[in-house]
Coordinates of N, CA, C and O and ligand atoms in Angstrom, one line a residue:
M1 N -40.3 -16.4 59.0 CA -39.5 -16.5 57.8 C -40.1 -17.3 56.7 O -40.8 -18.3 57.0
T2 N -40.0 -16.9 55.4 CA -40.6 -17.6 54.3 C -39.9 -18.9 54.1 O -38.7 -18.9 54.0
A3 N -40.7 -20.0 54.0 CA -40.1 -21.3 53.7 C -39.5 -21.3 52.3 O -40.2 -20.9 51.3
K4 N -38.3 -21.9 52.1 CA -37.7 -22.0 50.8 C -37.8 -23.4 50.3 O -37.4 -24.4 51.0
I5 N -38.3 -23.6 49.1 CA -38.4 -24.9 48.5 C -37.4 -25.0 47.3 O -37.4 -24.2 46.4
M6 N -36.5 -26.0 47.4 CA -35.5 -26.1 46.3 C -36.2 -27.0 45.2 O -36.7 -28.0 45.5
V7 N -36.1 -26.5 44.0 CA -36.7 -27.3 42.8 C -35.5 -27.6 41.9 O -34.9 -26.7 41.2
L8 N -35.1 -28.9 41.9 CA -34.0 -29.3 41.1 C -34.4 -30.0 39.8 O -35.3 -30.8 39.8
N9 N -33.6 -29.7 38.7 CA -33.9 -30.3 37.4 C -32.6 -31.0 36.9 O -31.6 -30.3 36.9
G10 N -32.7 -32.2 36.5 CA -31.6 -32.9 36.0 C -31.3 -32.8 34.5 O -31.8 -31.9 33.8
P11 N -30.5 -33.7 34.0 CA -30.0 -33.6 32.6 C -31.0 -33.5 31.5 O -32.1 -34.2 31.6
N12 N -30.7 -32.7 30.5 CA -31.5 -32.5 29.3 C -32.8 -31.7 29.5 O -33.5 -31.4 28.5
L13 N -33.1 -31.4 30.8 CA -34.4 -30.6 31.0 C -34.2 -29.1 30.5 O -35.1 -28.4 30.3
N14 N -32.9 -28.7 30.3 CA -32.6 -27.4 29.7 C -33.1 -27.4 28.3 O -33.3 -26.3 27.7
L15 N -33.4 -28.5 27.7 CA -33.8 -28.6 26.3 C -35.3 -28.6 26.1 O -35.8 -28.7 25.0
L16 N -36.0 -28.5 27.3 CA -37.5 -28.5 27.2 C -38.0 -27.4 26.2 O -37.5 -26.3 26.2
G17 N -39.0 -27.8 25.5 CA -39.5 -26.9 24.5 C -39.3 -27.4 23.1 O -40.1 -27.4 22.2
T18 N -38.0 -28.0 22.9 CA -37.7 -28.6 21.6 C -37.4 -30.1 21.8 O -37.3 -30.8 20.8
R19 N -37.2 -30.6 23.0 CA -36.8 -32.0 23.2 C -38.1 -32.8 23.2 O -38.9 -32.7 24.1
E20 N -38.2 -33.8 22.3 CA -39.3 -34.7 22.2 C -40.6 -34.1 22.7 O -41.2 -34.5 23.7
P21 N -41.1 -33.0 22.0 CA -42.3 -32.3 22.5 C -43.5 -33.2 22.6 O -44.4 -32.9 23.4
E22 N -43.6 -34.3 21.9 CA -44.7 -35.2 22.0 C -44.8 -35.9 23.3 O -45.8 -36.3 23.8
I23 N -43.6 -36.0 24.0 CA -43.5 -36.6 25.3 C -43.5 -35.5 26.4 O -44.3 -35.6 27.4
Y24 N -42.7 -34.4 26.2 CA -42.4 -33.5 27.3 C -43.2 -32.1 27.1 O -43.1 -31.3 28.0
G25 N -43.9 -32.0 26.0 CA -44.6 -30.7 25.7 C -43.7 -29.7 25.1 O -42.5 -29.9 24.8
T26 N -44.3 -28.5 24.9 CA -43.6 -27.4 24.1 C -43.1 -26.3 25.0 O -42.5 -25.3 24.6
E27 N -43.4 -26.4 26.3 CA -43.0 -25.3 27.2 C -41.5 -25.4 27.6 O -41.0 -26.5 27.8
T28 N -40.9 -24.2 27.6 CA -39.5 -24.2 28.0 C -39.3 -24.3 29.5 O -40.2 -24.0 30.2
L29 N -38.1 -24.6 29.9 CA -37.8 -24.7 31.3 C -37.9 -23.3 32.0 O -38.4 -23.1 33.1
A30 N -37.6 -22.2 31.2 CA -37.7 -20.8 31.7 C -39.1 -20.5 32.0 O -39.5 -19.8 33.0
S31 N -40.0 -20.9 31.1 CA -41.4 -20.7 31.3 C -42.0 -21.4 32.5 O -42.8 -20.9 33.3
I32 N -41.5 -22.7 32.6 CA -42.0 -23.5 33.8 C -41.5 -22.8 35.0 O -42.2 -22.8 36.0
E33 N -40.2 -22.4 35.0 CA -39.7 -21.7 36.2 C -40.5 -20.5 36.6 O -40.8 -20.3 37.8
A34 N -40.9 -19.7 35.6 CA -41.7 -18.5 35.9 C -43.0 -18.9 36.5 O -43.5 -18.2 37.5
K35 N -43.7 -19.9 36.0 CA -45.0 -20.3 36.5 C -44.8 -20.9 37.9 O -45.7 -20.7 38.8
T36 N -43.7 -21.6 38.2 CA -43.4 -22.2 39.5 C -43.2 -21.1 40.5 O -43.8 -21.1 41.6
H37 N -42.5 -20.0 40.1 CA -42.3 -18.9 41.0 C -43.6 -18.2 41.3 O -43.9 -17.8 42.5
A38 N -44.5 -18.1 40.3 CA -45.8 -17.4 40.5 C -46.7 -18.2 41.5 O -47.3 -17.6 42.4
R39 N -46.7 -19.5 41.3 CA -47.5 -20.4 42.2 C -46.9 -20.3 43.6 O -47.7 -20.2 44.6
A40 N -45.6 -20.3 43.7 CA -45.0 -20.3 45.1 C -45.3 -18.9 45.8 O -45.7 -18.9 46.9
A41 N -45.3 -17.8 45.0 CA -45.6 -16.5 45.6 C -47.0 -16.5 46.1 O -47.3 -16.0 47.2
A42 N -47.9 -17.1 45.3 CA -49.4 -17.2 45.7 C -49.5 -18.0 47.0 O -50.5 -17.8 47.8
L43 N -48.7 -19.0 47.2 CA -48.7 -19.9 48.3 C -48.0 -19.4 49.5 O -48.0 -20.0 50.6
G44 N -47.2 -18.3 49.3 CA -46.4 -17.7 50.4 C -45.1 -18.4 50.7 O -44.6 -18.4 51.8
V45 N -44.6 -19.1 49.7 CA -43.3 -19.8 49.9 C -42.3 -19.3 48.8 O -42.7 -18.6 47.8
E46 N -41.1 -19.6 49.0 CA -40.0 -19.1 48.1 C -39.5 -20.3 47.3 O -39.4 -21.4 47.9
V47 N -39.1 -20.2 46.0 CA -38.6 -21.3 45.3 C -37.2 -21.0 44.8 O -36.9 -19.9 44.3
D48 N -36.3 -21.9 45.0 CA -34.9 -21.8 44.4 C -34.9 -22.9 43.3 O -34.8 -24.1 43.6
F49 N -34.9 -22.4 42.0 CA -35.1 -23.3 40.9 C -33.8 -23.4 40.1 O -33.2 -22.4 39.7
R50 N -33.3 -24.7 40.0 CA -32.0 -24.9 39.3 C -32.1 -26.1 38.4 O -32.9 -27.0 38.5
Q51 N -31.1 -26.1 37.4 CA -31.0 -27.2 36.5 C -29.5 -27.5 36.3 O -28.7 -26.6 36.1
S52 N -29.2 -28.8 36.2 CA -27.8 -29.2 35.9 C -27.8 -30.5 35.1 O -28.6 -31.3 35.3
N53 N -26.8 -30.6 34.2 CA -26.6 -31.8 33.5 C -25.6 -32.7 34.2 O -25.3 -33.8 33.8
D54 N -25.1 -32.2 35.3 CA -24.1 -32.9 36.1 C -24.5 -33.5 37.4 O -25.1 -32.9 38.2
E55 N -24.3 -34.8 37.5 CA -24.8 -35.6 38.6 C -24.2 -35.1 40.0 O -24.8 -34.9 41.0
G56 N -22.8 -34.8 39.9 CA -22.2 -34.3 41.1 C -22.7 -33.0 41.6 O -22.8 -32.7 42.8
E57 N -23.0 -32.1 40.6 CA -23.5 -30.8 41.0 C -24.9 -30.9 41.6 O -25.2 -30.2 42.6
L58 N -25.7 -31.9 41.1 CA -27.0 -32.1 41.7 C -26.8 -32.6 43.2 O -27.6 -32.2 44.1
V59 N -25.9 -33.5 43.4 CA -25.6 -34.0 44.8 C -25.2 -32.8 45.7 O -25.7 -32.7 46.8
T60 N -24.3 -32.0 45.2 CA -23.9 -30.8 46.0 C -25.1 -29.9 46.3 O -25.2 -29.4 47.4
W61 N -26.0 -29.7 45.3 CA -27.1 -28.8 45.6 C -28.1 -29.5 46.6 O -28.6 -28.8 47.4
I62 N -28.2 -30.8 46.5 CA -29.1 -31.5 47.5 C -28.5 -31.3 48.9 O -29.2 -31.0 49.9
Q63 N -27.2 -31.4 49.0 CA -26.6 -31.2 50.3 C -26.8 -29.8 50.8 O -26.9 -29.6 52.0
E64 N -26.8 -28.8 49.9 CA -27.1 -27.4 50.3 C -28.5 -27.3 50.8 O -28.8 -26.7 51.8
G65 N -29.5 -27.9 50.0 CA -30.9 -27.9 50.3 C -31.2 -28.5 51.7 O -32.1 -28.1 52.4
R66 N -30.4 -29.5 52.0 CA -30.6 -30.3 53.2 C -30.5 -29.4 54.5 O -31.2 -29.6 55.5
T67 N -29.7 -28.3 54.4 CA -29.6 -27.4 55.5 C -30.3 -26.1 55.3 O -30.7 -25.4 56.3
D68 N -30.5 -25.7 54.0 CA -31.0 -24.3 53.8 C -32.4 -24.3 53.4 O -33.0 -23.2 53.3
C69 N -33.0 -25.4 53.1 CA -34.4 -25.4 52.5 C -35.3 -26.2 53.4 O -34.9 -27.1 54.1
A70 N -36.6 -26.0 53.2 CA -37.7 -26.7 54.0 C -38.1 -27.9 53.2 O -38.7 -28.8 53.9
A71 N -37.9 -28.0 51.9 CA -38.3 -29.2 51.1 C -37.5 -29.2 49.8 O -37.1 -28.1 49.4
I72 N -37.4 -30.3 49.2 CA -36.8 -30.4 47.9 C -37.8 -31.1 46.9 O -38.3 -32.2 47.2
V73 N -38.0 -30.5 45.8 CA -38.7 -31.1 44.6 C -37.6 -31.4 43.6 O -36.8 -30.6 43.3
I74 N -37.6 -32.6 43.1 CA -36.6 -33.0 42.2 C -37.1 -33.8 41.0 O -37.8 -34.8 41.2
N75 N -36.8 -33.3 39.8 CA -37.0 -34.0 38.6 C -35.6 -34.4 38.2 O -34.9 -33.6 37.5
A76 N -35.2 -35.6 38.5 CA -33.8 -36.0 38.3 C -33.6 -36.5 36.9 O -32.5 -36.9 36.5
A77 N -34.6 -36.5 36.1 CA -34.6 -36.9 34.6 C -33.9 -38.2 34.5 O -34.2 -39.2 35.3
G78 N -32.9 -38.4 33.6 CA -32.3 -39.7 33.4 C -31.6 -40.3 34.6 O -31.6 -41.5 34.8
Y79 N -31.2 -39.4 35.5 CA -30.5 -39.9 36.7 C -31.5 -40.6 37.7 O -31.1 -41.4 38.6
T80 N -32.8 -40.4 37.5 CA -33.8 -41.1 38.2 C -33.6 -42.6 38.2 O -33.7 -43.3 39.3
H81 N -33.2 -43.1 37.1 CA -33.1 -44.5 36.8 C -31.7 -45.1 37.1 O -31.5 -46.3 36.9
T82 N -30.7 -44.3 37.4 CA -29.4 -44.7 37.5 C -28.6 -44.3 38.8 O -27.6 -45.0 39.1
S83 N -29.1 -43.3 39.4 CA -28.1 -42.6 40.4 C -28.3 -43.0 41.9 O -29.2 -42.4 42.6
V84 N -27.5 -43.9 42.3 CA -27.4 -44.2 43.7 C -26.9 -43.0 44.5 O -27.3 -42.7 45.6
A85 N -26.0 -42.2 43.9 CA -25.4 -41.0 44.6 C -26.5 -40.0 44.9 O -26.5 -39.4 46.0
I86 N -27.4 -39.8 44.0 CA -28.5 -38.8 44.2 C -29.5 -39.3 45.2 O -29.9 -38.6 46.1
M87 N -29.8 -40.6 45.1 CA -30.6 -41.3 46.1 C -30.0 -41.1 47.5 O -30.7 -40.7 48.5
D88 N -28.7 -41.4 47.7 CA -28.0 -41.3 49.0 C -28.1 -39.9 49.5 O -28.4 -39.7 50.7
A89 N -27.9 -38.9 48.6 CA -27.9 -37.5 49.1 C -29.3 -37.2 49.6 O -29.5 -36.5 50.6
L90 N -30.4 -37.6 48.9 CA -31.7 -37.4 49.3 C -32.1 -38.1 50.6 O -32.8 -37.5 51.4
Q91 N -31.6 -39.3 50.7 CA -31.9 -40.1 52.0 C -31.2 -39.4 53.2 O -31.7 -39.6 54.3
A92 N -30.2 -38.6 52.9 CA -29.5 -37.9 54.1 C -30.3 -36.7 54.5 O -29.9 -36.0 55.5
C93 N -31.3 -36.4 53.7 CA -32.1 -35.1 54.0 C -33.2 -35.5 55.0 O -34.0 -36.5 54.8
D94 N -33.4 -34.6 56.0 CA -34.5 -34.8 57.0 C -35.6 -33.9 56.7 O -36.3 -33.4 57.6
I95 N -35.9 -33.6 55.4 CA -36.9 -32.7 55.0 C -37.7 -33.4 53.9 O -37.2 -34.4 53.3
P96 N -39.0 -33.0 53.6 CA -39.8 -33.6 52.6 C -39.1 -33.6 51.2 O -38.5 -32.6 50.9
V97 N -39.1 -34.7 50.5 CA -38.6 -34.8 49.1 C -39.7 -35.2 48.2 O -40.4 -36.2 48.4
I98 N -39.9 -34.4 47.2 CA -41.0 -34.7 46.2 C -40.4 -35.1 44.9 O -39.6 -34.2 44.3
E99 N -40.6 -36.3 44.4 CA -40.1 -36.7 43.1 C -41.1 -36.3 42.0 O -42.3 -36.4 42.2
L100 N -40.5 -35.7 41.0 CA -41.4 -35.1 39.9 C -40.9 -35.6 38.5 O -39.7 -35.6 38.3
H101 N -41.9 -35.9 37.7 CA -41.6 -36.2 36.3 C -42.7 -35.5 35.4 O -43.9 -35.6 35.8
L102 N -42.4 -35.0 34.3 CA -43.4 -34.5 33.4 C -44.2 -35.6 32.8 O -45.4 -35.5 32.7
S103 N -43.5 -36.7 32.4 CA -44.2 -37.8 31.8 C -44.6 -38.8 32.8 O -44.0 -38.8 33.9
N104 N -45.5 -39.7 32.5 CA -45.9 -40.9 33.4 C -44.8 -42.0 33.1 O -45.0 -42.7 32.1
I105 N -43.8 -42.0 33.9 CA -42.7 -43.0 33.7 C -43.2 -44.4 33.7 O -42.5 -45.3 33.1
H106 N -44.3 -44.7 34.3 CA -44.8 -46.1 34.4 C -45.5 -46.5 33.1 O -45.8 -47.7 33.0
R107 N -45.7 -45.6 32.3 CA -46.4 -45.9 31.0 C -45.4 -45.9 29.9 O -45.8 -46.0 28.7
R108 N -44.1 -45.8 30.2 CA -43.1 -45.8 29.2 C -42.2 -47.0 29.2 O -42.7 -48.0 29.7
E109 N -41.0 -47.0 28.6 CA -40.1 -48.1 28.6 C -39.9 -48.7 30.0 O -39.9 -48.0 31.0
E110 N -39.7 -50.0 30.0 CA -39.6 -50.7 31.3 C -38.4 -50.1 32.2 O -38.6 -50.1 33.4
F111 N -37.3 -49.7 31.5 CA -36.2 -49.2 32.4 C -36.6 -48.0 33.1 O -35.9 -47.6 34.1
R112 N -37.6 -47.3 32.7 CA -38.0 -46.0 33.4 C -39.0 -46.4 34.6 O -39.3 -45.5 35.4
H113 N -39.4 -47.6 34.7 CA -40.3 -48.0 35.8 C -39.6 -48.0 37.1 O -40.3 -47.8 38.2
H114 N -38.3 -48.2 37.1 CA -37.6 -48.2 38.4 C -36.9 -46.8 38.7 O -36.3 -46.3 37.8
S115 N -37.2 -46.3 39.9 CA -36.7 -45.0 40.3 C -35.9 -45.1 41.6 O -36.5 -45.5 42.6
Y116 N -34.6 -44.8 41.5 CA -33.8 -44.7 42.8 C -34.4 -43.5 43.7 O -34.3 -43.6 44.9
I117 N -34.9 -42.5 43.0 CA -35.4 -41.3 43.7 C -36.6 -41.7 44.6 O -36.7 -41.2 45.7
S118 N -37.4 -42.6 44.1 CA -38.6 -43.0 44.9 C -38.3 -43.6 46.2 O -39.0 -43.5 47.2
L119 N -37.1 -44.2 46.3 CA -36.7 -44.8 47.6 C -36.4 -43.8 48.7 O -36.3 -44.1 49.8
A120 N -36.2 -42.5 48.2 CA -36.0 -41.4 49.1 C -37.1 -40.4 49.2 O -37.0 -39.4 49.9
A121 N -38.1 -40.6 48.4 CA -39.2 -39.6 48.2 C -40.3 -39.7 49.2 O -40.7 -40.8 49.5
T122 N -40.8 -38.6 49.7 CA -42.0 -38.5 50.5 C -43.2 -38.9 49.6 O -44.1 -39.6 50.0
G123 N -43.2 -38.3 48.4 CA -44.3 -38.6 47.4 C -43.8 -38.3 46.0 O -42.7 -37.8 45.8
I124 N -44.7 -38.8 45.0 CA -44.3 -38.7 43.6 C -45.4 -38.0 42.8 O -46.6 -38.4 43.0
I125 N -45.0 -37.2 41.9 CA -45.9 -36.5 41.0 C -45.4 -36.8 39.6 O -44.3 -36.4 39.2
C126 N -46.2 -37.5 38.7 CA -45.7 -37.7 37.4 C -46.9 -37.8 36.4 O -48.0 -38.3 36.8
G127 N -46.7 -37.4 35.2 CA -47.7 -37.6 34.1 C -48.5 -36.3 33.9 O -49.4 -36.4 33.0
F128 N -48.3 -35.2 34.6 CA -49.1 -34.0 34.4 C -48.4 -33.0 33.6 O -48.9 -31.8 33.6
G129 N -47.3 -33.3 32.9 CA -46.6 -32.3 32.1 C -46.1 -31.2 33.0 O -45.8 -31.4 34.2
S130 N -46.0 -30.0 32.4 CA -45.4 -28.9 33.1 C -46.2 -28.5 34.3 O -45.6 -27.9 35.3
H131 N -47.5 -28.8 34.3 CA -48.3 -28.4 35.5 C -47.9 -29.1 36.7 O -48.1 -28.6 37.8
G132 N -47.2 -30.2 36.6 CA -46.7 -31.0 37.7 C -45.8 -30.2 38.6 O -45.8 -30.4 39.9
Y133 N -45.1 -29.2 38.1 CA -44.2 -28.3 38.9 C -45.1 -27.5 39.9 O -44.7 -27.4 41.1
E134 N -46.2 -27.0 39.4 CA -47.1 -26.2 40.3 C -47.7 -27.1 41.4 O -47.8 -26.8 42.6
V135 N -48.1 -28.3 40.9 CA -48.7 -29.3 41.9 C -47.6 -29.7 42.9 O -47.9 -29.8 44.1
A136 N -46.4 -29.9 42.5 CA -45.3 -30.3 43.4 C -45.0 -29.2 44.5 O -44.8 -29.5 45.6
V137 N -45.0 -27.9 44.0 CA -44.8 -26.8 44.9 C -45.9 -26.7 45.9 O -45.7 -26.4 47.1
E138 N -47.1 -26.9 45.4 CA -48.3 -26.9 46.3 C -48.2 -28.0 47.4 O -48.4 -27.8 48.6
A139 N -47.8 -29.2 47.0 CA -47.7 -30.3 47.9 C -46.6 -30.0 48.9 O -46.7 -30.3 50.1
A140 N -45.5 -29.5 48.4 CA -44.3 -29.1 49.3 C -44.8 -28.1 50.3 O -44.5 -28.2 51.5
A141 N -45.5 -27.0 49.9 CA -45.9 -25.9 50.7 C -46.8 -26.5 51.8 O -46.8 -26.1 53.0
K142 N -47.7 -27.4 51.4 CA -48.6 -28.1 52.4 C -47.8 -28.8 53.5 O -48.1 -28.8 54.7
L143 N -46.8 -29.6 53.0 CA -46.0 -30.4 53.9 C -45.2 -29.5 54.9 O -44.9 -30.0 56.0
V144 N -44.8 -28.3 54.5 CA -43.9 -27.5 55.4 C -44.7 -26.4 56.1 O -44.1 -25.8 57.0
G145 N -46.0 -26.3 55.7 CA -46.8 -25.2 56.3 C -47.3 -25.4 57.7 O -47.1 -26.5 58.3
Ligands
DQA201 C1 -38.4 -37.4 33.0 C2 -38.6 -38.9 32.8 C3 -37.2 -39.6 32.7 O1 -37.4 -41.0 32.4 C4 -36.4 -39.0 31.5 O2 -35.1 -39.6 31.5 C5 -36.3 -37.5 31.6 C6 -37.5 -36.7 32.0 C7 -39.7 -36.6 33.0 O3 -39.8 -35.5 33.5 O4 -40.7 -37.2 32.5 O5 -35.3 -36.9 31.2 O6 -37.8 -37.2 34.3

């Protein structure tokens, strides 16, 4: 059976392409999703790619991934720095969790240096822009392969 990797995106990532392009680049989330699917297909894994602005919806999806997926890649966006609930949901998962950010959060404002997601993550990818999604799927495929 093909391993399924859940790729979750948090608030405001639906605005990629026009949102602070000097930080996040000009690629849209739809374009990133297409490239992530292409990379996954080449690696022989399946990707379930989702975005929500809602913390509770992200928690519900993580709970779904916990039983239905082989790994979770998550760019929790602003919730990275605030959400104990998302961290708790990830900590309840017995599968690899990859934390992902487009920007290098450690090179930015101090409040972005702390991540609740890191406390539940197997590994972290940040600072490679949209290419990070392909790197994350590659890392996930390696971990579940
Ligand atoms: C982000 C970094 C976060 O600090 C920020 O709140 C985001 C995006 C990134 O992908 O670089 O919304 O997760």
